Short mmCIF file of C-alpha atoms and ligand atoms in Angstrom, two decimals:
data_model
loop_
_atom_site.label_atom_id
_atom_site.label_comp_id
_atom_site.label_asym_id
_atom_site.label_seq_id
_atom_site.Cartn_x
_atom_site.Cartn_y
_atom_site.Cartn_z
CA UNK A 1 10.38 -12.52 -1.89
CA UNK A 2 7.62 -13.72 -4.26
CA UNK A 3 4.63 -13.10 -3.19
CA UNK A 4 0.97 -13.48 -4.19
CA UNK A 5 -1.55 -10.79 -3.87
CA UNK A 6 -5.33 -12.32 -4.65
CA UNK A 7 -8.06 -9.96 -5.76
CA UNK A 8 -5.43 -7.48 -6.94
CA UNK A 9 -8.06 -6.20 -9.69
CA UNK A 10 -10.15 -4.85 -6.91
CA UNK A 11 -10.29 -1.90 -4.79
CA UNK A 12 -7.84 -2.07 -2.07
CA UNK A 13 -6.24 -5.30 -3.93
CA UNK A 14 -5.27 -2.38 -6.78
CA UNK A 15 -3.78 -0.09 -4.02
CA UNK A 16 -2.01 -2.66 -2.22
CA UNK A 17 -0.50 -4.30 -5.70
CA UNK A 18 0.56 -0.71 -6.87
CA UNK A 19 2.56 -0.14 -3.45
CA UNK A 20 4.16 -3.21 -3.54
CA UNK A 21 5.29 -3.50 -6.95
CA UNK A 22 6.47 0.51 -6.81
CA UNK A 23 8.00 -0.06 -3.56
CA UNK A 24 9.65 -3.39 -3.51
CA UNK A 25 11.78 -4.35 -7.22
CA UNK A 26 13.29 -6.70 -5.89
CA UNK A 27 10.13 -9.22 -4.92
CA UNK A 28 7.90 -10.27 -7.67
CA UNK A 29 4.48 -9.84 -7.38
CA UNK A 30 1.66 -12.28 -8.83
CA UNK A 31 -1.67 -10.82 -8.75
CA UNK A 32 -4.04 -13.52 -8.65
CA UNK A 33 -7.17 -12.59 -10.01
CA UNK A 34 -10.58 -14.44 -10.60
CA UNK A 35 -11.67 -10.97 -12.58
CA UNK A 36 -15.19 -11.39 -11.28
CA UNK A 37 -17.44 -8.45 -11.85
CA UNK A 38 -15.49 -6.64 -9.42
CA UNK A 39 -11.92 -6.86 -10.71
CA UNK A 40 -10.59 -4.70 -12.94
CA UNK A 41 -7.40 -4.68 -14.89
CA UNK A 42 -7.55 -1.00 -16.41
CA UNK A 43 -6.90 0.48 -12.56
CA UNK A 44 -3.44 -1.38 -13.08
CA UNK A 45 -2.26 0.02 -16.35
CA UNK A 46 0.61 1.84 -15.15
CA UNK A 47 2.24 -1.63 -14.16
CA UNK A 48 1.61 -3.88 -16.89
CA UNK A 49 5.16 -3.85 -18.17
CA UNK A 50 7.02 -3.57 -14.55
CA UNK A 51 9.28 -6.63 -15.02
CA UNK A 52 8.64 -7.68 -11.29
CA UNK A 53 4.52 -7.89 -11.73
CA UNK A 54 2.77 -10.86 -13.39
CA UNK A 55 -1.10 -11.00 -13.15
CA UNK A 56 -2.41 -14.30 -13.16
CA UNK A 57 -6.38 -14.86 -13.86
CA UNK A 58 -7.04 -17.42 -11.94
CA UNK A 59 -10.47 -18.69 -9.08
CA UNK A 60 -9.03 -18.78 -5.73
CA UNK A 61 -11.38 -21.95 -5.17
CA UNK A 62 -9.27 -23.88 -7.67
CA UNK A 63 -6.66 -25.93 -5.25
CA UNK A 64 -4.84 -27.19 -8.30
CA UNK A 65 -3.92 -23.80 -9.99
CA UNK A 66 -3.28 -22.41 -6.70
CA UNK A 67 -0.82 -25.12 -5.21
CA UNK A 68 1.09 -25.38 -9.08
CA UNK A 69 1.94 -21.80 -8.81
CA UNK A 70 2.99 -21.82 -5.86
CA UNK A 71 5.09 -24.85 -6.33
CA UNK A 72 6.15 -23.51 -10.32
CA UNK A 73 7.06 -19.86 -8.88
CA UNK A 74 8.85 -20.73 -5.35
CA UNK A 75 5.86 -18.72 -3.77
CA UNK A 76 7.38 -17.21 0.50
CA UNK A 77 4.36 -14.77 1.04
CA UNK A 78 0.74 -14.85 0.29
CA UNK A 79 -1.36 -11.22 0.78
CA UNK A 80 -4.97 -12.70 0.53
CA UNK A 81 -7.61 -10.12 -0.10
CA UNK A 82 -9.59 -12.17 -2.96
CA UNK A 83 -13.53 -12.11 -2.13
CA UNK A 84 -16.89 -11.19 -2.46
CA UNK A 85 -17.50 -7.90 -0.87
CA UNK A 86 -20.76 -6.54 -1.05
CA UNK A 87 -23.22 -6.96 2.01
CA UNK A 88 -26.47 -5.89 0.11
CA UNK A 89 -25.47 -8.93 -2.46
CA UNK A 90 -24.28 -11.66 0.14
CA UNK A 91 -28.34 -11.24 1.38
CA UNK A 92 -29.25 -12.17 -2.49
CA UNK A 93 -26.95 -14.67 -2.94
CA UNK A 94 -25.30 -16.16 -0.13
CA UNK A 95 -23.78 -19.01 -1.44
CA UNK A 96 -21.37 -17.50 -3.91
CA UNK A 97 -19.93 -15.67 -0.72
CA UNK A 98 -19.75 -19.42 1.44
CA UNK A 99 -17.78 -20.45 -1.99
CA UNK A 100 -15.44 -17.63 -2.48
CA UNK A 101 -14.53 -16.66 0.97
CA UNK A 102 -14.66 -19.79 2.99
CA UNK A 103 -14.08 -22.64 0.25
CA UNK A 104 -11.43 -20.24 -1.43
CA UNK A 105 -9.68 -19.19 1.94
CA UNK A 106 -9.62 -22.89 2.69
CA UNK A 107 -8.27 -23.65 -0.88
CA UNK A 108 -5.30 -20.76 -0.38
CA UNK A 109 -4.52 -22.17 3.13
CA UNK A 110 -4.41 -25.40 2.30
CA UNK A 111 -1.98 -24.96 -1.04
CA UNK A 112 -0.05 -23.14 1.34
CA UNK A 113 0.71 -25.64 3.59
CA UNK A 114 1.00 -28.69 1.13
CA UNK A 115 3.86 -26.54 -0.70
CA UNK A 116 5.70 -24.86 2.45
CA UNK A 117 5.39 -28.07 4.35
CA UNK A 118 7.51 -30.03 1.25
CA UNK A 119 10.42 -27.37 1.94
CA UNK A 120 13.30 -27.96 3.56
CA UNK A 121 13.25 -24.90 5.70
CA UNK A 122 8.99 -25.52 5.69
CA UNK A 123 7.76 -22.55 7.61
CA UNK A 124 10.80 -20.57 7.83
CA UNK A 125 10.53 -16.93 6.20
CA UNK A 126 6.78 -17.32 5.03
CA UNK A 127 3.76 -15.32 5.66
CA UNK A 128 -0.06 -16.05 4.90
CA UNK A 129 -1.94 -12.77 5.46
CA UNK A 130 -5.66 -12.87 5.40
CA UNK A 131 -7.08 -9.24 5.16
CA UNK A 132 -10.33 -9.42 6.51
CA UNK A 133 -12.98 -6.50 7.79
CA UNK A 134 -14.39 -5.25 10.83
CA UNK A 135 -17.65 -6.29 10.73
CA UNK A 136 -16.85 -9.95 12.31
CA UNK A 137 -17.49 -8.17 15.58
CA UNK A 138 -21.23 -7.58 14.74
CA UNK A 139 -22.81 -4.06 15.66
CA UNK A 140 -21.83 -1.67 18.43
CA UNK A 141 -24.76 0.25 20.17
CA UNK A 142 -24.76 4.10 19.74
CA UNK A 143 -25.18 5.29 23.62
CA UNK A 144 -24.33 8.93 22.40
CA UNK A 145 -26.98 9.80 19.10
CA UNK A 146 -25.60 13.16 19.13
CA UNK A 147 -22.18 12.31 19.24
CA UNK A 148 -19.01 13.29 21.83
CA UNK A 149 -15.75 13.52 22.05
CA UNK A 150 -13.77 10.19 21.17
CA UNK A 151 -11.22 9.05 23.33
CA UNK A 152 -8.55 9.13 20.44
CA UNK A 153 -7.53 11.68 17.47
CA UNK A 154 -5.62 10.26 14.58
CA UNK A 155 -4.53 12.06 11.49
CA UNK A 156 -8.11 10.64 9.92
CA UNK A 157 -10.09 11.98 12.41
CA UNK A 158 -8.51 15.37 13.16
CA UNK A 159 -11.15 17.64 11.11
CA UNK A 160 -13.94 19.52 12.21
CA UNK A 161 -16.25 16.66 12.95
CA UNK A 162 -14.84 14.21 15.02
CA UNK A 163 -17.20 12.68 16.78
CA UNK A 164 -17.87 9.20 18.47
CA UNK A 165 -21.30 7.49 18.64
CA UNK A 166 -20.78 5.34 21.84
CA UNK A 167 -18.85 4.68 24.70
CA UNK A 168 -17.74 0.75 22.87
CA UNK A 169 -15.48 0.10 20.32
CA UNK A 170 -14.33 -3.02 18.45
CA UNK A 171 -11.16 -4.42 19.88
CA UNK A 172 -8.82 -7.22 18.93
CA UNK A 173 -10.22 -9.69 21.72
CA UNK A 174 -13.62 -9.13 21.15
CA UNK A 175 -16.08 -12.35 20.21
CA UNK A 176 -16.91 -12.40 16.37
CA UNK A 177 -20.59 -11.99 16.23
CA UNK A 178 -21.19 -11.65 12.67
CA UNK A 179 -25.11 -11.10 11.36
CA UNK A 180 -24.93 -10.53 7.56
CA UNK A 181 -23.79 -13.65 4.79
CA UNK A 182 -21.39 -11.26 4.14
CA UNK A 183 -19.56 -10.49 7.60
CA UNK A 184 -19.98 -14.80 8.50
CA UNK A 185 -18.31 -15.65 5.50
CA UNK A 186 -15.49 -13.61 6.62
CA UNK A 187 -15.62 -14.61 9.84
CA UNK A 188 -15.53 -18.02 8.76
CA UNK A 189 -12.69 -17.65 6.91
CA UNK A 190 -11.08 -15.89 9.78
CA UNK A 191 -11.53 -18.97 11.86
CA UNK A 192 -10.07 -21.54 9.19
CA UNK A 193 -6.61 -19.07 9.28
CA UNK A 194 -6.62 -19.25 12.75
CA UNK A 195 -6.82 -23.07 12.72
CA UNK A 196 -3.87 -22.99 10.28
CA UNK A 197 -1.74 -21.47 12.75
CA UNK A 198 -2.92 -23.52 15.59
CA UNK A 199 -2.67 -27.36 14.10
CA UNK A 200 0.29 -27.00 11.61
CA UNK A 201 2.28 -24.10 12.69
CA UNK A 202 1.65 -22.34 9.56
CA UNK A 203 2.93 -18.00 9.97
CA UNK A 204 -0.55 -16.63 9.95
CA UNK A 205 -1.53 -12.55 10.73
CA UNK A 206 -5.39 -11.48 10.37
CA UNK A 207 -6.35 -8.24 10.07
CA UNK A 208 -9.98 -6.47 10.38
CA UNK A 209 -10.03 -3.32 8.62
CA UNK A 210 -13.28 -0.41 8.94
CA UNK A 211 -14.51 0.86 5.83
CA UNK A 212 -12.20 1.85 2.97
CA UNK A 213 -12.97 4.90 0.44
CA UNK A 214 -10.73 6.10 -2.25
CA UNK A 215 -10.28 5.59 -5.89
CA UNK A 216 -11.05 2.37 -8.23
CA UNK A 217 -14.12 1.46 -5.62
CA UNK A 218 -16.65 -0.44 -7.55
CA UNK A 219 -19.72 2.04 -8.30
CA UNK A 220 -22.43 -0.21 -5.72
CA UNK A 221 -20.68 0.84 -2.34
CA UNK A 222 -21.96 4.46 -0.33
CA UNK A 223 -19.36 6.66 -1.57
CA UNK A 224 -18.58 6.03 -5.53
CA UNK A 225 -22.24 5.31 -5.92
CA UNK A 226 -23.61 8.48 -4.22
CA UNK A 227 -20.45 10.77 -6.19
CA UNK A 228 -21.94 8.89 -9.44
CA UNK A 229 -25.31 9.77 -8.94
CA UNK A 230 -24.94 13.06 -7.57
CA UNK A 231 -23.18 14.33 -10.67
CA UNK A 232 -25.67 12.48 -12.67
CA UNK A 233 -28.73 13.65 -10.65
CA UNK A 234 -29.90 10.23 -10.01
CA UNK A 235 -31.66 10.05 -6.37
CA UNK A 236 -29.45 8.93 -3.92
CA UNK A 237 -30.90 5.60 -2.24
CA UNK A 238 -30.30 5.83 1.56
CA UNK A 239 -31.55 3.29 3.72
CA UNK A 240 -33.79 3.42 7.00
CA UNK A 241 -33.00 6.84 8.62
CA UNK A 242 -29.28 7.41 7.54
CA UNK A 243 -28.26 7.28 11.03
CA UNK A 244 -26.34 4.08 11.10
CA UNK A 245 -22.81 5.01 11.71
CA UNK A 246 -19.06 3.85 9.74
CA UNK A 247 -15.82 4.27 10.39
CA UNK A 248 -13.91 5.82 7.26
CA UNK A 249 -10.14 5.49 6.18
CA UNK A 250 -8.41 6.41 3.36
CA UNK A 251 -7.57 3.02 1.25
CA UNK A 252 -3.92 4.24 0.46
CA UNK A 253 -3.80 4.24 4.46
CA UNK A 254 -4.96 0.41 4.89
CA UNK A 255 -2.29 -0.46 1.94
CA UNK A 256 0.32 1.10 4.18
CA UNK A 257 -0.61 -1.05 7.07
CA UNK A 258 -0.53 -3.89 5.17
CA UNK A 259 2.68 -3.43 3.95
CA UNK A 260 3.76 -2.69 7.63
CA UNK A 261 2.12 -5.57 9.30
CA UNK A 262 3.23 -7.97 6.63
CA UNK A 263 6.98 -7.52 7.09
CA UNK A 264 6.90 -6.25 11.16
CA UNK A 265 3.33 -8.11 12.27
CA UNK A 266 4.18 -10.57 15.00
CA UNK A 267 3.10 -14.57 13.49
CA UNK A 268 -0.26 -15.61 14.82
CA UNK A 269 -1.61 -12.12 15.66
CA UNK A 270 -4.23 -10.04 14.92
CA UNK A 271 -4.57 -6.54 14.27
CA UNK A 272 -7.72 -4.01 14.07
CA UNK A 273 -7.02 -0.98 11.53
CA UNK A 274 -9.47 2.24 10.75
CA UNK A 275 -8.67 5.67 11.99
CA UNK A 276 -11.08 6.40 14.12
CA UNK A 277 -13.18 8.20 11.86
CA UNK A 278 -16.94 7.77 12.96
CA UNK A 279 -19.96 9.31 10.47
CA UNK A 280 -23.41 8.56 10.26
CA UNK A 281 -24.52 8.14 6.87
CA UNK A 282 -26.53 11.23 6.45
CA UNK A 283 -23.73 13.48 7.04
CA UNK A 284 -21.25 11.56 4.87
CA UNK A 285 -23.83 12.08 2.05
CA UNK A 286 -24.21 15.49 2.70
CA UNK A 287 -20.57 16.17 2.14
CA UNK A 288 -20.48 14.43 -0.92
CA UNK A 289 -23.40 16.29 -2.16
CA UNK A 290 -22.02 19.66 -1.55
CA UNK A 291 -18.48 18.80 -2.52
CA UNK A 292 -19.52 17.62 -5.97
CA UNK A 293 -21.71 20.47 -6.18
CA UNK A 294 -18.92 22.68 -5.72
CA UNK A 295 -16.30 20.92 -7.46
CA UNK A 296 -18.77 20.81 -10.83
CA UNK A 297 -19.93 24.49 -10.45
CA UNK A 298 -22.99 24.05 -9.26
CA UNK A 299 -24.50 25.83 -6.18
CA UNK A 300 -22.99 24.49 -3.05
CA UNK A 301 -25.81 22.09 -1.79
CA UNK A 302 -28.37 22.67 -4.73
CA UNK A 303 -28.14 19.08 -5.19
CA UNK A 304 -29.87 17.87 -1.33
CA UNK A 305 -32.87 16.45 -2.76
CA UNK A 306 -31.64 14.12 -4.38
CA UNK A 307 -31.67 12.24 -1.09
CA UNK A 308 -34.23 9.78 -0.80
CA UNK A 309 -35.07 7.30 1.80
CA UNK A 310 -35.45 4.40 1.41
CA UNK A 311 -36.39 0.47 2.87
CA UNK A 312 -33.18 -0.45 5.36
CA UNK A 313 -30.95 -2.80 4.21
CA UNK A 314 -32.12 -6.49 6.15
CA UNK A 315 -30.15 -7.10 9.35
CA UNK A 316 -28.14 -3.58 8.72
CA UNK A 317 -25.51 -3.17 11.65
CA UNK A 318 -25.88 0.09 13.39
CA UNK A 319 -22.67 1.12 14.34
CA UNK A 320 -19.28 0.30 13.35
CA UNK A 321 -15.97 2.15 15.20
CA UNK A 322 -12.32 0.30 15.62
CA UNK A 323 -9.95 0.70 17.95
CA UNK A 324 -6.48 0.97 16.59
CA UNK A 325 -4.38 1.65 19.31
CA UNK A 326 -2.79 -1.63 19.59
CA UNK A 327 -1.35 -0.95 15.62
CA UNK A 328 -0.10 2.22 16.92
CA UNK A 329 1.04 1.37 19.58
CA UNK A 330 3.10 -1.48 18.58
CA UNK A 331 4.19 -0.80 15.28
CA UNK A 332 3.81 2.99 14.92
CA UNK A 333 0.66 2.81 12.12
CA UNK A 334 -0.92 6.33 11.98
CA UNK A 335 -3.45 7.56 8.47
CA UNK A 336 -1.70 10.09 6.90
CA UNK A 337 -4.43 12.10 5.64
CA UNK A 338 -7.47 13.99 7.72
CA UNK A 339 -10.74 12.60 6.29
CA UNK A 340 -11.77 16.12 5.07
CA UNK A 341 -8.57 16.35 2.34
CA UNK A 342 -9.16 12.34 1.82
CA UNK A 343 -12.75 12.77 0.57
CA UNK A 344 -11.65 16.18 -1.40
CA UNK A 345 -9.26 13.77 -2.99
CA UNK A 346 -11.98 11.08 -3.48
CA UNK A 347 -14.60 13.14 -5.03
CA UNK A 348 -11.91 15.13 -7.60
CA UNK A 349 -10.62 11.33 -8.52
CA UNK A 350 -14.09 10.23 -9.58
CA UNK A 351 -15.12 13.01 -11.62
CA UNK A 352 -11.68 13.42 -13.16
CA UNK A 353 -11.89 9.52 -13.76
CA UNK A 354 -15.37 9.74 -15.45
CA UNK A 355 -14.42 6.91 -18.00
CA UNK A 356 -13.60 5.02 -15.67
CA UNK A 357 -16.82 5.27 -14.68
CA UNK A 358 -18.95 4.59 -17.78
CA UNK A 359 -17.24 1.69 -18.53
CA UNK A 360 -18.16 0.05 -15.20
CA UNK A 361 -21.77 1.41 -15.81
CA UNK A 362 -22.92 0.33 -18.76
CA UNK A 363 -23.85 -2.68 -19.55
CA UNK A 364 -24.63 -5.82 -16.74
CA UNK A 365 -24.21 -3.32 -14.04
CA UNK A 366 -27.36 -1.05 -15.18
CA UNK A 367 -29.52 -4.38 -14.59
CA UNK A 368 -27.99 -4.71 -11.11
CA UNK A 369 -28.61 -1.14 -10.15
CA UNK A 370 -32.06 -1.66 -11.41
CA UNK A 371 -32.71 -4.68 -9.69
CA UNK A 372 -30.86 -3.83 -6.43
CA UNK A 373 -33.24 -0.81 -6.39
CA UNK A 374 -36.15 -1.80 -8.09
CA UNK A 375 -38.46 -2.83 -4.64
CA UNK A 376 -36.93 0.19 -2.44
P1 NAD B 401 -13.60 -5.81 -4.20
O1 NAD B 401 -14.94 -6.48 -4.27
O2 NAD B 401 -13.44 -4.45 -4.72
O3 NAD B 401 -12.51 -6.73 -4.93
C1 NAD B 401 -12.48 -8.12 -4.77
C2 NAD B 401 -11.52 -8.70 -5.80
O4 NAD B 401 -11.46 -10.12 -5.60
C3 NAD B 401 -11.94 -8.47 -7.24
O5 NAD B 401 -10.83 -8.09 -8.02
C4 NAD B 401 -12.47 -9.84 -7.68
O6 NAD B 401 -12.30 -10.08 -9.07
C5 NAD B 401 -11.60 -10.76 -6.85
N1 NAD B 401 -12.23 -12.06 -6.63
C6 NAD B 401 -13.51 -12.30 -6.23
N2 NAD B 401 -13.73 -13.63 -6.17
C7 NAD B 401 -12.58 -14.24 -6.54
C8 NAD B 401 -12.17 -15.60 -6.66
N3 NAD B 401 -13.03 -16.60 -6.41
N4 NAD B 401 -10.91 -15.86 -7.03
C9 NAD B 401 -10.04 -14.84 -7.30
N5 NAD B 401 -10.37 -13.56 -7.24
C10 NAD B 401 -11.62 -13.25 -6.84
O7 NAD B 401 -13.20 -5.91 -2.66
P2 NAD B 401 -12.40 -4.85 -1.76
O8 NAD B 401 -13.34 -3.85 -1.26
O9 NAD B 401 -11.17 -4.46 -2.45
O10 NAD B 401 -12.02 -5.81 -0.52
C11 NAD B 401 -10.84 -6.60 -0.56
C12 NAD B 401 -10.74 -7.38 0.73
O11 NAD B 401 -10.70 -6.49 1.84
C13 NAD B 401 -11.91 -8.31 0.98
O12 NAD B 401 -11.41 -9.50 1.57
C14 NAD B 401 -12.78 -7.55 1.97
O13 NAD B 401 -13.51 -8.45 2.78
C15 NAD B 401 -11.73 -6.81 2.77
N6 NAD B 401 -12.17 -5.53 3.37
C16 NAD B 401 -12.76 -4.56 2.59
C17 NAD B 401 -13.09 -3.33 3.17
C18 NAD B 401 -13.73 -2.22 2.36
O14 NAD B 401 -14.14 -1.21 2.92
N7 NAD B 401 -13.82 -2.33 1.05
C19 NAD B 401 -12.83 -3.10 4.53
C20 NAD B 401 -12.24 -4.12 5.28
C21 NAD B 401 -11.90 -5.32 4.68
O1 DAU B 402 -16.64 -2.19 7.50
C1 DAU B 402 -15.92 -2.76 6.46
C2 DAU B 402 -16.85 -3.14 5.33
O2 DAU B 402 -17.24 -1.92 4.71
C3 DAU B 402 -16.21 -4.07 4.32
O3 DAU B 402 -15.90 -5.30 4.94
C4 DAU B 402 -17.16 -4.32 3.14
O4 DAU B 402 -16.51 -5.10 2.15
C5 DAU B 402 -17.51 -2.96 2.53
O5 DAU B 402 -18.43 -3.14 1.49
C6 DAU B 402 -18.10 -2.04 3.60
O6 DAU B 402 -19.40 -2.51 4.04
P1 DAU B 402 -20.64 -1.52 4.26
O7 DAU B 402 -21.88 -2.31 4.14
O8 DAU B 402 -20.45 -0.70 5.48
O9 DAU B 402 -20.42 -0.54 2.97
P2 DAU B 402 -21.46 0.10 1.92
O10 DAU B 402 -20.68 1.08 1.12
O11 DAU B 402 -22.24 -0.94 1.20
O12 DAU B 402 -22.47 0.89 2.87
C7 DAU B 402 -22.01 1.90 3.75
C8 DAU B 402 -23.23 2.38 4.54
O13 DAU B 402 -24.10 3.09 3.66
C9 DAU B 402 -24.05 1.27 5.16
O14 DAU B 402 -24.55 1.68 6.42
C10 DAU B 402 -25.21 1.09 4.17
C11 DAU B 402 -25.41 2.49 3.60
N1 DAU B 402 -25.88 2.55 2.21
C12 DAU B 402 -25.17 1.87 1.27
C13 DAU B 402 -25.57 1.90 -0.06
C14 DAU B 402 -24.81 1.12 -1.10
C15 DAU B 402 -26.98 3.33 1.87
O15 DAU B 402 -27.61 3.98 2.74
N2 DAU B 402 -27.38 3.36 0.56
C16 DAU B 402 -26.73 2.67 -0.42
O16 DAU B 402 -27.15 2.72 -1.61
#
C-alpha cells in the first residue's frame, strides 16, 4: 500500500509514522506535514533514510498539492491526524482551527474522492481514516467526587488507583455535543467524513481517542509542561480546583489501534479508544511531582508547592471517560502498559530527552508561555 499519514511531525502522528514505517517495508509511507509550530522533524530522525518513508511538507488545506500526490504517487490509504490541537489556543484563535480541521479535512476528503473515483477499481482496497478525539461528546457529570470502582479493568487501568468518577461514559452512539472551538472543529470534521461515506460511498472509519501522554508531546499540554516545569521549578499553572477529570493512555497504545483498526476496522464505523484510565488533575500532578522528584534526586515530594491555582480554563469540560469495550470486543484492542509503568516511562523520556526540550523552549514558545499565562 501507499499510504499518507498527515501531521506525522506531531505527537501521536510521530508514533504512528514510526510503527508503520518499522512495521510495514513493503508500503511506503508519505508523511504529510504542514510543520506548523507543532511538528517536528527531529522526533523522526531514526527514519530519514528508510527507503519506504518520504516526508512531504505540505498544508493540508491546499486541494491542489493534496490531489497531485495522490494522483503522482498512486495513493490506496490515507491516516489523517493533521490539526490544530490545543483547546486553551482554539479559545484565542478560533479560526485557524475552522481552517485546519474543517477546511483541511474537507480538502483531504475531497482529493480523495476526485482521485479514487477516476480509478478503475474506484473504491476498491482504499481507506480514509480520520483520527479524531473524545471530546466531540462534550462533558460527562462526575456523580461519584470520591471515586468507585469502574465497571472495567484494562491493562491501563490495573494500578493502584483505578477509579471512576461517574456512573456515564462516552460511547460510540452517543450525540456529539462539543463546547470548546477546539472539540467543534473536530466534530465538524467528523461530520464531513461521515457525509463522505454516506453520498459517494467513499471507505471511511472515525475514531475518538481520550487523552494521549508519552514522548515527543509538545511542551503546552498537562503532562510535558508540568515534567518541564517541575524540573525547572517553574509553578505549575492548574486551573479552577484541579478536580476536572481525563482519561489517560499511553500514545504507543493509540498507534497500535490505529494500525489495527486501519487494516481490520469494518468501512463506515466508528470506534471509541482510551483505557479506561480516569484521574483528576490534581492527582496526576502530584505523581509527576514526586516522580521527577525522585527520578532527579530530590526529596520525594519536596517539589508540591510549586502547584498553583489558577483562573479555569473558559468552558473547561469536567469529565472525560471512554468506553472501549466495543474495540475489545470486536477486534481484540487491549493497552499494553498499566498507567503507573507508562508515566515512569514518560517522566524518564523527558528528562533523558532534555534537548529535546530546550529546543522547543526557546525562542517563540517563551512568548506563548508568557502570554498564555500572563492574566492567570
Ligand atoms: P499535535 O498538535 O502534536 O500535532 C499536529 C500535527 O499536525 C503537527 O505536526 C502539525 O505540524 C500538523 N499540522 C497542523 N496543521 C496542519 C496543516 N494545516 N497541514 C498539515 N499539517 C498540519 O497533535 P496530536 O496531539 O499529535 O494530535 C493528532 C491528532 O489526534 C489530532 O487530529 C487530534 O485532534 C487527535 N487526538 C489527539 C489526542 C491527544 O491527546 N493528543 C487525543 C485524541 C485525538
Ligand atoms: O481528550 C482528548 C484531548 O486531550 C485531545 O483531543 C486534545 O488534542 C488534547 O490536547 C487533550 O485535551 P485536554 O484539554 O484534555 O489536554 P491538556 O493537556 O491541555 O489538559 C489536560 C487537563 O489539564 C485539562 O483538564 C486542563 C488541565 N490543565 C492543562 C494545562 C495545559 C491545567 O490544569 N493546567 C495547564 O497548564
Amino acid at each position: 500500500m501507499n499510504v499518507i499519514i498527515t501531521g506525522g511531525a506531531g505527537f501521536i502522528g510521530t508514533h504512528v509514522v514510526r510503527l508503520f514505517v518499522n512495521k510495514y517495508p513493503d508500503y511506503h509511507i508519505f508523511n504529510v506535514d504542514k510543520l506548523t509550530y507543532a511538528g517536528n522533524l527531529a522526533n523522526l530522525k531514526d527514519l530519514e533514510n528508510k527507503p519506504n518513508y518520504t516526508f512531504v511538507k505540505a498544508d493540508v488545506c491546499d486541494f491542489d498539492t493534496i490531489l497531485a500526490l495522490m494522483q503522482r504517487e498512486h495513493i490506496d490509504g490515507i491516516i489523517h491526524l493533521a490539526a490544530e490541537s490545543h483547546v486553551d489556543r482554539s479559545i484565542k484563535d478560533p479560526f485557524t482551527f475552522a481552517r485546519t480541521n474543517v477546511m483541511g479535512t474537507l480538502s483531504m476528503l475531497q482529493a480523495a474522492k476526485i482521485y479514487w473515483e477516476s480509478l478503475p477499481e474506484k473504491y476498491e482496497g482504499k481507506r480514509f481514516y480520520h483520527i479524531s478525539t473524545d471530546e466531540v461528546y462534550g462533558a460527562l457529570e462526575m456523580t461519584h467526587p470520591d471515586g468507585i470502582m469502574p465497571p472495567f479493568t484494562t491493562k491501563a487501568s490495573s494500578g493502584e488507583h483505578h477509579l471512576a468518577y461517574g456512573d456515564k461514559f462516552f460511547t460510540e452512539d452517543l450525540k456529539y455535543m462539543p463546547h470548546s472551538p477546539y472539540s467543534a472543529s473536530k466534530a465538524s470534521s467528523d461530520h464531513f467524513v461521515r457525509a463522505f461515506h454516506d453520498t459517494y460511498g467513499m471507505p471511511t472509519i472515525v475514531t475518538n481517542c481520550s487523552n494521549n501522554y508519552g514522548p515527543y508531546q509538545f511542551p503546552e499540554k498537562l503532562i510535558p509542561l508540568f515534567i518541564n516545569n517541575i524540573r525547572h521549578r517553574r509553578p505549575l499553572p492548574v486551573y479552577g480546583k484541579g478536580e476536572n477529570v481525563r482519561d489517560w493512555l499511553y500514545v504507543e497504545d493509540h498507534a497500535r489501534a490505529i494500525d489495527l483498526i486501519f487494516h481490520k476496522g469494518n468501512v463506515a464505523d466508528t470506534y471509541n479508544i482510551g483505557g479506561f484510565n480516569e484521574w483528576k488533575n490534581i492527582d496526576i500532578i502530584k505523581v509527576l511531582i514526586k516522580t521527577v522528584d525522585r527520578l532527579l534526586g530530590r526529596a520525594e515530594g519536596e517539589d508540591m508547592d510549586l502547584i498553583t491555582y489558577v483562573t479555569d480554563r473558559a468552558g473547561h469540560d469536567l469529565r472525560y471517560a471512554i468506553d472501549s469495550s466495543k474495540l475489545q470486543r470486536e477486534l481484540g484492542w487491549e493497552p499494553s502498559l498499566q498507567f503507573e509503568e507508562g508515566i515512569e516511562k514518560t517522566v524518564r523520556w523527558y528528562l533523558d530527552n532534555q534537548e529535546w526540550m530546550d529546543n522547543i523552549t526557546s525562542g517563540e514558545y517563551e512568548k506563548y508561555y508568557e502570554s498564555m499565562y500572563a492574566n492567570r
